[in-house]
Amino acid sequence: MIRRFLVLVGLVAGMNLYAQKQVDADEMLRLVNEARSADCMCGDDSMKAAGPLIWDAALTRAAQKHANDMMRKNFFSHTGSDKSSVSQRVDRERFKWRAVGENLALGFNDEASAVEGWMGSPGHCKNIMNPEFTRIGVAVSRDGKYWVQVFGTHMED
């Protein structure tokens, strides 16, 4: 039996002092996997350490397109300007998933501040710590304002 689930999490806001046009993939992956390597509290919920994620190009493309869409159309939502969901955006990139989730952030300066913000928000933290996820793609809009993390588990994982 194939089981698919979708996880969406609310919003985090911060301040943007410097525009950043591209995610440092190595740094983002290092920070997320460092967070996943230890037990933590996501709000009132205790989360066990989870295995490391691997970077995924298809999830990164989905994240980049959504970040740039939000920038171009000046909105902040898990729903795209074309009414798409994260699962539909991932499907468009031909990622065969059995689990998918998304974190958004607005206005953070760099990878460290974005991850810190997500880890300080219970729902975002739970996505990062979710042991069901095995892959990640992350992007920031060209103006450095909109951050998108897309998590997934491939059908073959």
Protein backbone atom coordinates (compact mmCIF):
# COMPACT_ATOMS: atom_id res chain seq x y z
CA MET A 1 0.00 0.00 0.00
CA ILE A 2 1.40 3.39 -0.98
CA ARG A 3 0.83 6.08 1.59
CA ARG A 4 1.28 9.74 0.64
CA PHE A 5 1.07 12.70 2.95
CA LEU A 6 1.48 16.43 2.66
CA VAL A 7 2.75 18.74 5.38
CA LEU A 8 2.38 22.53 5.18
CA VAL A 9 3.53 24.87 7.88
CA GLY A 10 2.75 28.49 8.63
CA LEU A 11 4.89 31.55 8.23
CA VAL A 12 8.00 33.03 9.81
CA ALA A 13 8.94 36.68 9.39
CA GLY A 14 12.25 38.41 9.96
CA MET A 15 14.12 41.45 8.74
CA ASN A 16 16.04 41.64 5.48
CA LEU A 17 19.05 43.93 5.69
CA TYR A 18 21.00 42.50 2.77
CA ALA A 19 19.62 40.94 -0.39
CA GLN A 20 20.90 37.47 -1.13
CA LYS A 21 20.26 36.02 -4.55
CA GLN A 22 21.21 32.38 -4.14
CA VAL A 23 21.15 29.80 -1.37
CA ASP A 24 24.48 28.37 -0.30
CA ALA A 25 23.34 24.76 -0.69
CA ASP A 26 26.26 23.29 1.27
CA GLU A 27 25.68 25.63 4.20
CA MET A 28 21.91 25.12 4.23
CA LEU A 29 22.29 21.34 4.11
CA ARG A 30 24.92 21.46 6.87
CA LEU A 31 22.70 23.59 9.13
CA VAL A 32 19.58 21.51 8.59
CA ASN A 33 21.40 18.22 9.10
CA GLU A 34 23.11 19.61 12.20
CA ALA A 35 19.67 20.46 13.61
CA ARG A 36 18.36 16.99 12.72
CA SER A 37 21.33 15.27 14.40
CA ALA A 38 20.14 15.93 17.96
CA ASP A 39 16.91 15.57 19.91
CA CYS A 40 15.10 18.89 20.30
CA MET A 41 11.90 20.58 21.37
CA CYS A 42 9.59 21.88 18.67
CA GLY A 43 7.35 24.03 20.82
CA ASP A 44 5.95 21.67 23.45
CA ASP A 45 6.73 18.53 21.44
CA SER A 46 9.88 16.51 21.93
CA MET A 47 11.43 15.42 18.64
CA LYS A 48 13.99 12.65 18.28
CA ALA A 49 17.10 13.09 16.18
CA ALA A 50 16.58 12.18 12.53
CA GLY A 51 18.89 10.98 9.80
CA PRO A 52 20.56 13.42 7.44
CA LEU A 53 18.76 14.75 4.40
CA ILE A 54 20.27 14.74 0.93
CA TRP A 55 20.07 17.71 -1.45
CA ASP A 56 17.67 17.18 -4.32
CA ALA A 57 17.74 19.18 -7.56
CA ALA A 58 14.04 18.66 -8.38
CA LEU A 59 12.93 19.87 -4.93
CA THR A 60 15.28 22.84 -5.29
CA ARG A 61 13.72 23.76 -8.65
CA ALA A 62 10.24 23.61 -7.09
CA ALA A 63 11.42 25.81 -4.22
CA GLN A 64 13.12 28.31 -6.55
CA LYS A 65 10.10 28.68 -8.80
CA HIS A 66 7.80 29.26 -5.83
CA ALA A 67 10.18 31.78 -4.20
CA ASN A 68 10.43 33.76 -7.44
CA ASP A 69 6.65 33.55 -7.99
CA MET A 70 6.03 35.07 -4.56
CA MET A 71 8.59 37.79 -5.29
CA ARG A 72 7.17 38.66 -8.73
CA LYS A 73 3.54 38.70 -7.58
CA ASN A 74 4.26 40.17 -4.12
CA PHE A 75 2.51 37.56 -1.94
CA PHE A 76 3.51 35.09 0.78
CA SER A 77 1.64 31.80 0.83
CA HIS A 78 1.95 28.05 0.46
CA THR A 79 -0.51 28.41 -2.42
CA GLY A 80 1.11 29.60 -5.66
CA SER A 81 -0.23 32.47 -7.76
CA ASP A 82 -1.64 29.77 -10.07
CA LYS A 83 -3.38 28.14 -7.05
CA SER A 84 -0.81 25.32 -6.99
CA SER A 85 0.09 23.41 -3.83
CA VAL A 86 3.59 22.27 -2.92
CA SER A 87 2.68 18.75 -4.05
CA GLN A 88 1.64 20.05 -7.48
CA ARG A 89 4.84 22.10 -7.81
CA VAL A 90 6.91 19.04 -6.89
CA ASP A 91 4.95 16.91 -9.37
CA ARG A 92 5.77 19.44 -12.12
CA GLU A 93 9.46 18.78 -11.44
CA ARG A 94 8.81 15.06 -11.94
CA PHE A 95 9.75 14.13 -8.38
CA LYS A 96 7.96 10.88 -7.55
CA TRP A 97 7.08 11.40 -3.91
CA ARG A 98 5.39 9.57 -1.10
CA ALA A 99 5.85 12.45 1.38
CA VAL A 100 6.31 16.16 0.79
CA GLY A 101 6.33 19.27 2.96
CA GLU A 102 7.23 22.93 2.78
CA ASN A 103 8.54 25.70 5.01
CA LEU A 104 8.43 29.36 4.05
CA ALA A 105 10.29 32.30 5.55
CA LEU A 106 10.26 35.99 4.77
CA GLY A 107 13.06 38.49 5.07
CA PHE A 108 15.94 36.58 6.60
CA ASN A 109 19.50 37.63 5.76
CA ASP A 110 21.21 34.26 5.35
CA GLU A 111 20.95 30.51 5.77
CA ALA A 112 21.77 30.55 9.49
CA SER A 113 19.11 33.11 10.37
CA ALA A 114 16.50 31.33 8.24
CA VAL A 115 17.20 27.94 9.87
CA GLU A 116 17.23 29.56 13.31
CA GLY A 117 13.85 31.12 12.58
CA TRP A 118 12.39 27.85 11.34
CA MET A 119 13.74 25.94 14.34
CA GLY A 120 12.14 28.52 16.65
CA SER A 121 8.71 27.91 15.12
CA PRO A 122 7.05 24.64 16.22
CA GLY A 123 5.50 23.66 12.88
CA HIS A 124 8.58 24.53 10.84
CA CYS A 125 10.79 22.74 13.36
CA LYS A 126 8.65 19.60 13.05
CA ASN A 127 9.11 19.61 9.28
CA ILE A 128 12.88 19.90 9.67
CA MET A 129 12.94 17.13 12.29
CA ASN A 130 10.45 14.84 10.51
CA PRO A 131 12.23 11.48 10.10
CA GLU A 132 9.89 10.60 7.23
CA PHE A 133 11.67 13.13 5.00
CA THR A 134 14.88 12.03 3.26
CA ARG A 135 15.51 14.86 0.79
CA ILE A 136 15.49 18.64 0.72
CA GLY A 137 15.66 21.50 -1.73
CA VAL A 138 15.91 25.13 -0.65
CA ALA A 139 15.82 28.41 -2.54
CA VAL A 140 15.63 32.13 -1.96
CA SER A 141 14.00 34.58 -4.35
CA ARG A 142 16.25 36.68 -6.55
CA ASP A 143 15.69 39.70 -4.30
CA GLY A 144 16.71 37.69 -1.22
CA LYS A 145 13.36 38.16 0.52
CA TYR A 146 11.41 34.88 0.15
CA TRP A 147 12.89 31.60 1.43
CA VAL A 148 11.39 28.21 0.57
CA GLN A 149 12.35 24.78 1.92
CA VAL A 150 10.80 21.78 0.19
CA PHE A 151 11.11 18.40 1.88
CA GLY A 152 10.40 15.10 0.24
CA THR A 153 10.68 11.38 0.34
CA HIS A 154 11.06 9.76 -3.05
CA MET A 155 8.95 6.70 -3.83
CA GLU A 156 12.18 4.69 -4.06
CA ASP A 157 13.59 5.87 -0.68
